Structures are given as structure tokens and as C-alpha cells.
PDB file of C-alpha atoms in Angstrom:
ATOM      1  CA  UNK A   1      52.032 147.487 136.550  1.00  0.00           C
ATOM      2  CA  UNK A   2      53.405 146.443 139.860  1.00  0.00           C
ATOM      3  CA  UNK A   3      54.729 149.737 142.353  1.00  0.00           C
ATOM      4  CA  UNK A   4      57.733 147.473 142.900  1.00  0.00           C
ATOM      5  CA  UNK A   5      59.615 144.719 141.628  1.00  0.00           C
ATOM      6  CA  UNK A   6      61.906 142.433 143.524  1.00  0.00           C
ATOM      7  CA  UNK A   7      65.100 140.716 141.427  1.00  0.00           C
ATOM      8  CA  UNK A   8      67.006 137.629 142.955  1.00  0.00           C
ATOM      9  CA  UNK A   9      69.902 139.742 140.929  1.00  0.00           C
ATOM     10  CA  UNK A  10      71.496 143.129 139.606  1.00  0.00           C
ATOM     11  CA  UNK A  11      71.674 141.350 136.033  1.00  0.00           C
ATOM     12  CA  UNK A  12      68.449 139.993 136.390  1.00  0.00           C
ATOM     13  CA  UNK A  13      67.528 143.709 137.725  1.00  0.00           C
ATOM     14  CA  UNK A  14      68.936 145.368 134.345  1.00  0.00           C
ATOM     15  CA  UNK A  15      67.104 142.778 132.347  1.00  0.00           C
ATOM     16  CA  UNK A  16      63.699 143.570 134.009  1.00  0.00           C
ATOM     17  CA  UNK A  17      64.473 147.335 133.767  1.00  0.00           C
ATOM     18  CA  UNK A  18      65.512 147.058 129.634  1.00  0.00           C
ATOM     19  CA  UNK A  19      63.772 144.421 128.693  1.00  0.00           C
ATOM     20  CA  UNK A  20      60.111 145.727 129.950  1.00  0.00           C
ATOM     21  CA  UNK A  21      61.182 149.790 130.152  1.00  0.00           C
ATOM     22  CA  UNK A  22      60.273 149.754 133.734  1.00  0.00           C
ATOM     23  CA  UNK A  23      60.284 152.870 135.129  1.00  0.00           C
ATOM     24  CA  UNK A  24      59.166 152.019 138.688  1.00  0.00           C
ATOM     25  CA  UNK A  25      61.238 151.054 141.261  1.00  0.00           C
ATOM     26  CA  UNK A  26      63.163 147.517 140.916  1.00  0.00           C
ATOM     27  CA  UNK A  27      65.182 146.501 143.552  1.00  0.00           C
ATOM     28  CA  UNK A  28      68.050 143.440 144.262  1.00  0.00           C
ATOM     29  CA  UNK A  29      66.836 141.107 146.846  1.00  0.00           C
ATOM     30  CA  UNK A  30      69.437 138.439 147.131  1.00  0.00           C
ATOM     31  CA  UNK A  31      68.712 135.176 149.260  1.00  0.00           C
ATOM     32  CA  UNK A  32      70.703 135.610 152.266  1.00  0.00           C
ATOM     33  CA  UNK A  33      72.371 132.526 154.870  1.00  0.00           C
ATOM     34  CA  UNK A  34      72.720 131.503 158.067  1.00  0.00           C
ATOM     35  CA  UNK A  35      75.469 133.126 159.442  1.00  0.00           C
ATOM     36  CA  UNK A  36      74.835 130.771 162.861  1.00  0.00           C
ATOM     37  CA  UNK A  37      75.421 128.228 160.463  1.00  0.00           C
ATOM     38  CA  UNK A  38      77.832 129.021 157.464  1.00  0.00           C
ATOM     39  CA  UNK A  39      81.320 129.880 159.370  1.00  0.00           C
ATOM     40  CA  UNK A  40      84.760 128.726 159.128  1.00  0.00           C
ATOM     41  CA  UNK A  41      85.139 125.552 161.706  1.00  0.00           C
ATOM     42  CA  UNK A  42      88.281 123.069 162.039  1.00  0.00           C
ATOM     43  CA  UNK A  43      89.091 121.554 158.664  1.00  0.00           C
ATOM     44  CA  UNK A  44      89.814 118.288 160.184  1.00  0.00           C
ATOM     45  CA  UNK A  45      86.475 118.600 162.696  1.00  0.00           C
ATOM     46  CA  UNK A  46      84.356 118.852 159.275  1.00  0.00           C
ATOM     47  CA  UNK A  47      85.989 116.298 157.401  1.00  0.00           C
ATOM     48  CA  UNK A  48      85.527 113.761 160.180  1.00  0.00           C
ATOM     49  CA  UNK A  49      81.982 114.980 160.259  1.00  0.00           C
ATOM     50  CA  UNK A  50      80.877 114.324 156.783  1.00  0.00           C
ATOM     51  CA  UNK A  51      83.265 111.168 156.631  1.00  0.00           C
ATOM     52  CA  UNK A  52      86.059 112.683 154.404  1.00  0.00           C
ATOM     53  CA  UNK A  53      89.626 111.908 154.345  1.00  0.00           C
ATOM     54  CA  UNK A  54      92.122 113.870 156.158  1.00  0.00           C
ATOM     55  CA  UNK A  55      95.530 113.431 154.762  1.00  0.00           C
ATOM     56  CA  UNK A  56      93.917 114.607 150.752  1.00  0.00           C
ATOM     57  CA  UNK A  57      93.514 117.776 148.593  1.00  0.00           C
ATOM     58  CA  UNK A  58      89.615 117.657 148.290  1.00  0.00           C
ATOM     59  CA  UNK A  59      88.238 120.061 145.677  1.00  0.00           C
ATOM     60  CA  UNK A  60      84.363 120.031 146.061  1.00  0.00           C
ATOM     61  CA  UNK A  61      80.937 121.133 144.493  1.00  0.00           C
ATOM     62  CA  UNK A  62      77.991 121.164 145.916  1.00  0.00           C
ATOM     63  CA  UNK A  63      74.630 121.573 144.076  1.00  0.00           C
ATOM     64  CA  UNK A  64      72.977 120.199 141.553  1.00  0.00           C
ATOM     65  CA  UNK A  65      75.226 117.559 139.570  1.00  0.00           C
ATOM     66  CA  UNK A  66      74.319 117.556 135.853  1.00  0.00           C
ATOM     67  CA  UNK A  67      75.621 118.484 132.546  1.00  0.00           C
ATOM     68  CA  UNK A  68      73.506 121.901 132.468  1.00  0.00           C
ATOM     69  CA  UNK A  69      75.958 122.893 134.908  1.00  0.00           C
ATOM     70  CA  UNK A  70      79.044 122.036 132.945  1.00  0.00           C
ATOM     71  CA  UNK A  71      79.779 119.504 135.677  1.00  0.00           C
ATOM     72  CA  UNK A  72      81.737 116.806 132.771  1.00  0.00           C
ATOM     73  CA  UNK A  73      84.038 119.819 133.288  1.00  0.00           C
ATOM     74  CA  UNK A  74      84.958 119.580 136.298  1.00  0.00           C
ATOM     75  CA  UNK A  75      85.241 115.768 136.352  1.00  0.00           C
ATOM     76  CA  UNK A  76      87.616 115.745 133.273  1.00  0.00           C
ATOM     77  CA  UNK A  77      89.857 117.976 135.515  1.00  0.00           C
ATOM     78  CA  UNK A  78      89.818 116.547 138.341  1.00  0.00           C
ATOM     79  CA  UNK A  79      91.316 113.264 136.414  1.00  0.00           C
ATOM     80  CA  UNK A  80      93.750 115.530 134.719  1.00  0.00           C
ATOM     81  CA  UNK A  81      94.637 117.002 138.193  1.00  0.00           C
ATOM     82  CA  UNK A  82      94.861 113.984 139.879  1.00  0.00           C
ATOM     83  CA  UNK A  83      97.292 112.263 137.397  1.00  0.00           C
ATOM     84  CA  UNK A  84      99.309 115.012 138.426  1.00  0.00           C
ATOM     85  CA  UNK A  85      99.196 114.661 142.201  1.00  0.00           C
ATOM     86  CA  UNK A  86      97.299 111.329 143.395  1.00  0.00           C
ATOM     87  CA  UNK A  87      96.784 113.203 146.814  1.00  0.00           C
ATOM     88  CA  UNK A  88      93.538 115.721 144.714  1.00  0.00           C
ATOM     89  CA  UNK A  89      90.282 114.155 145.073  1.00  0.00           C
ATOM     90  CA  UNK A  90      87.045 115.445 143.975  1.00  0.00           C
ATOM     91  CA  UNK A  91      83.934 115.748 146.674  1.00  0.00           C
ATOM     92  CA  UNK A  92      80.388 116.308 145.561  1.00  0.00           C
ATOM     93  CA  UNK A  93      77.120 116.727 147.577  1.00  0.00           C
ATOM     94  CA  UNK A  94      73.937 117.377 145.646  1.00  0.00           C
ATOM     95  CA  UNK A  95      71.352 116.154 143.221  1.00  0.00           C
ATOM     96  CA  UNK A  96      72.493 114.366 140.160  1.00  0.00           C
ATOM     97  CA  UNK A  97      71.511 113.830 136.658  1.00  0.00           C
ATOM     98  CA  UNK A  98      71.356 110.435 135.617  1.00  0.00           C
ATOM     99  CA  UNK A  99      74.113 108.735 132.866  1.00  0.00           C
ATOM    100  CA  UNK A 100      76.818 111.386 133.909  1.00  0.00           C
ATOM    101  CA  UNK A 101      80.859 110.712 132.544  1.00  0.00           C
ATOM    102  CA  UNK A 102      82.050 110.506 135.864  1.00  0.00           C
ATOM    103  CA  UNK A 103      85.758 110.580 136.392  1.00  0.00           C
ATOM    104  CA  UNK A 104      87.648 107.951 135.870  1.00  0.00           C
ATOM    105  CA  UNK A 105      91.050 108.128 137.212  1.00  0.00           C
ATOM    106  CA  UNK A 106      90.397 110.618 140.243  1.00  0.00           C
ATOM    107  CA  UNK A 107      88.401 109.248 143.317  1.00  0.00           C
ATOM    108  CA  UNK A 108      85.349 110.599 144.354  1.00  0.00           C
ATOM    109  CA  UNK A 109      83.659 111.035 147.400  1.00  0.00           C
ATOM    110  CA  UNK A 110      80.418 111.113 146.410  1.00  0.00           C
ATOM    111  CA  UNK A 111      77.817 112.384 149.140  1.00  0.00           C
ATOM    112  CA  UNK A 112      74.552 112.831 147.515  1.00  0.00           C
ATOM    113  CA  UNK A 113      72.478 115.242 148.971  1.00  0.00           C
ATOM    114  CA  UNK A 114      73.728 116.284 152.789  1.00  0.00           C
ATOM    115  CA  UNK A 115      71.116 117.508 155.135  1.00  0.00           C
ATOM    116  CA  UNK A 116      71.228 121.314 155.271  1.00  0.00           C
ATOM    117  CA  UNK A 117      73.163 121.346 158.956  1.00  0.00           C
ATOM    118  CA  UNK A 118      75.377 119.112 156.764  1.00  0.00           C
ATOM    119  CA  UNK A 119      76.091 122.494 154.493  1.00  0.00           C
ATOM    120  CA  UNK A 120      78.596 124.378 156.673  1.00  0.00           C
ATOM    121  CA  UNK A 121      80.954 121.426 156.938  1.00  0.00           C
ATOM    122  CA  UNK A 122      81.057 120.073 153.902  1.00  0.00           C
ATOM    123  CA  UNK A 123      82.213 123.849 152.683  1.00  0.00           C
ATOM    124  CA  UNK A 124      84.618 123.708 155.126  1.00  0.00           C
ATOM    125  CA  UNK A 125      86.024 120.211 154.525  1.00  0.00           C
ATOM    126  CA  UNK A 126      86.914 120.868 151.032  1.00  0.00           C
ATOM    127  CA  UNK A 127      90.549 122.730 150.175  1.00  0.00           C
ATOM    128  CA  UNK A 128      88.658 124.772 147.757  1.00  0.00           C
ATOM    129  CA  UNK A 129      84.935 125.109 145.938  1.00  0.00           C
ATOM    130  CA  UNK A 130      84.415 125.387 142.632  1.00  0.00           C
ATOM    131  CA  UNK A 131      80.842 126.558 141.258  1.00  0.00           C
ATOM    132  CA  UNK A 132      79.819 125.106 138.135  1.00  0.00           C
ATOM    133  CA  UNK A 133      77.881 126.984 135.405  1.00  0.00           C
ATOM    134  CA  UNK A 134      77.900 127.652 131.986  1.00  0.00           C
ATOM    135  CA  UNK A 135      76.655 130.726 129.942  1.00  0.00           C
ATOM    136  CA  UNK A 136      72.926 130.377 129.979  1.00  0.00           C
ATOM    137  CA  UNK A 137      69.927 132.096 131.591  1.00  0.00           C
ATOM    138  CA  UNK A 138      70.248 130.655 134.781  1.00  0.00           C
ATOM    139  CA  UNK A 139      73.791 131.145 134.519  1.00  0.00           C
ATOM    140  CA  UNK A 140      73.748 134.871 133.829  1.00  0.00           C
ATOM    141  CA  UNK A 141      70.952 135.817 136.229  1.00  0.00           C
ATOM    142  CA  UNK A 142      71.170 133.312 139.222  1.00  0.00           C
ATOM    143  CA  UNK A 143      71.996 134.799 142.700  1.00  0.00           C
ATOM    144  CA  UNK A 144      75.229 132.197 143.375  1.00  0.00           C
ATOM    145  CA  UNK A 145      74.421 131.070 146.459  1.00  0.00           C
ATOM    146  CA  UNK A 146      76.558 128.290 146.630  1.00  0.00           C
ATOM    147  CA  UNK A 147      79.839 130.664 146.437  1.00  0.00           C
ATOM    148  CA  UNK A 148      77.826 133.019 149.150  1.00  0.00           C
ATOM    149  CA  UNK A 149      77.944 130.083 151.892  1.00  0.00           C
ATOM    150  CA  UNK A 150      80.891 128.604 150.788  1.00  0.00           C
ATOM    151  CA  UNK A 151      83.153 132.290 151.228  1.00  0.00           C
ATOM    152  CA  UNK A 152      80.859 132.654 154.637  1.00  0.00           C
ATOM    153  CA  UNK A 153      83.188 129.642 155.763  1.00  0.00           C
ATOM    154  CA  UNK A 154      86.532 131.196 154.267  1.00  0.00           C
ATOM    155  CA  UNK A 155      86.701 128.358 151.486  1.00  0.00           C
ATOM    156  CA  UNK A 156      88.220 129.730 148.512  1.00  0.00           C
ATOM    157  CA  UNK A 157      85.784 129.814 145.246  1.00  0.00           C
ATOM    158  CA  UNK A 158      86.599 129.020 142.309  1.00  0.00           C
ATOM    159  CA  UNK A 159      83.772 131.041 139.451  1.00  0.00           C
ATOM    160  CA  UNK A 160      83.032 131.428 136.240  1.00  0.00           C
ATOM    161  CA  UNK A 161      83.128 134.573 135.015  1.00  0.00           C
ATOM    162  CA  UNK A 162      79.362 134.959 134.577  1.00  0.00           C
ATOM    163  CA  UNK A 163      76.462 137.136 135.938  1.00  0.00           C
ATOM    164  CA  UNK A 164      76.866 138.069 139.509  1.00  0.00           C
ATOM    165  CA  UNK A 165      79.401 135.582 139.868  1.00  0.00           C
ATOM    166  CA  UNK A 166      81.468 137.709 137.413  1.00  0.00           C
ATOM    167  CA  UNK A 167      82.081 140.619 140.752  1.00  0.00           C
TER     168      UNK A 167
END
């Protein structure tokens, strides 16, 4: 029996405490970022940074890129959403799984995995974020820090409603 009992995650704390009737303390250590580095800058500075276009409506994800993630999701929107208006485009930084459906009417600015200083402007590059998950383990218990940076550099977030992504 440990004295204490760190959790990345309050629903990962409420597991630990109900699933293994721990009666010692448990605590909710989330990851924190830099806040040095994770700020709002000049749209247009960031997207000339990271090489993005300035005149389109760039909805972005960062992180890993695979169908665990629901990321087919996303893509099959942003080709719904960009038959609607040709200015959306989809931006994506991160690992990827191999023999993905990517999408095939909206463009993509693909910009596989961006050195960490690299972070801060993609975040603020993109119009908004969206954080891909799906109801699993990782899903429900994951600290989401993704949305954490990307908020820290007043992006809106778009969520599912899961875990501690839910509040």
C-alpha cells in the first residue's frame, strides 16, 4: 500500500479510489505547459511561421493521427465542410498511423510532427482545434493536454464530451 497516489486525472482519480477501495490519500496531478511558450501570438505571424496559408479557414489537430483517435472523423468532415465553403482547410501536425482514409475533397496541410517550439504557433495558426477521441480508456482517463495548450493560446477547442474533456 502506497501513503499516496498520484492520478494524471480526477476520472482516473475516482477509478483508483473505487476500483481498489483506496482509502489513502489520491491526489490529481495534471501535466502542466509552458506558459513562456503556449500564448496567443499574431495569427498571421504563426501561419507564416509554420508555412500556412493566410487568406483560409484552417481547422487543425495536433497529436497523434490514427483511427484510435476517431481521426476518419474528422477527415470526412472536413470534406463535407469544405464542399460547403472551399476557403476550410484541414491542418494536422503529429504522428500518423499508416493506410489512413484521408480526405479527399478538402486540402490538407499536412505537417508531420513540428518541433515542440513549433507547438505554440501551430495552435495559434489554426481558426479553431479540434481534439480527437473516442470513448475508450485512454479516452475517459487521459489528462487532454492538447486542448490545455491549445486554450493557453486563446484557440477555440472543439471536445468530445468525454473524461476530463467533458468540464
Amino acid at each position: 500500500e502506497a501513503d499516496l497516489v498520484t492520478c494524471i486525472s480526477s476520472p482516473l482519480e475516482k477509478l483508483v479510489r473505487e476500483t481498489y477501495g483506496r482509502t489513502q490519500t489520491s491526489i490529481v496531478l495534471e501535466n502542466g505547459f509552458r506558459s513562456d511558450l503556449f500564448r496567443s501570438m499574431d495569427k498571421e505571424a504563426a501561419r507564416s511561421q509554420i508555412g500556412l496559408p493566410h487568406d483560409k479557414i484552417l481547422i487543425g489537430t495536433a497529436g497523434a493521427i490514427e483511427r484510435s483517435r476517431d481521426i476518419e472523423v474528422l477527415f470526412r468532415a472536413a470534406d463535407k465542410l469544405s464542399a460547403y465553403d472551399s476557403r476550410i482547410e484541414l491542418a494536422i501536425a503529429g504522428p500518423r498511423e499508416p493506410g489512413l482514409k484521408w480526405p479527399t475533397r478538402a486540402k490538407v496541410h499536412d505537417l508531420g510532427i513540428l518541433k515542440h517550439s513549433d507547438i505554440p504557433a501551430f495552435f495559434n495558426a489554426i481558426d479553431v482545434m479540434v481534439a480527437m477521441n473516442k470513448a475508450s480508456d485512454f479516452g475517459a482517463f487521459c489528462h487532454p493536454q492538447k486542448i490545455i495548450e491549445a486554450v493557453a493560446c486563446g484557440t477555440p477547442v472543439i471536445a468530445p464530451d468525454l473524461g476530463t474533456m467533458a468540464s
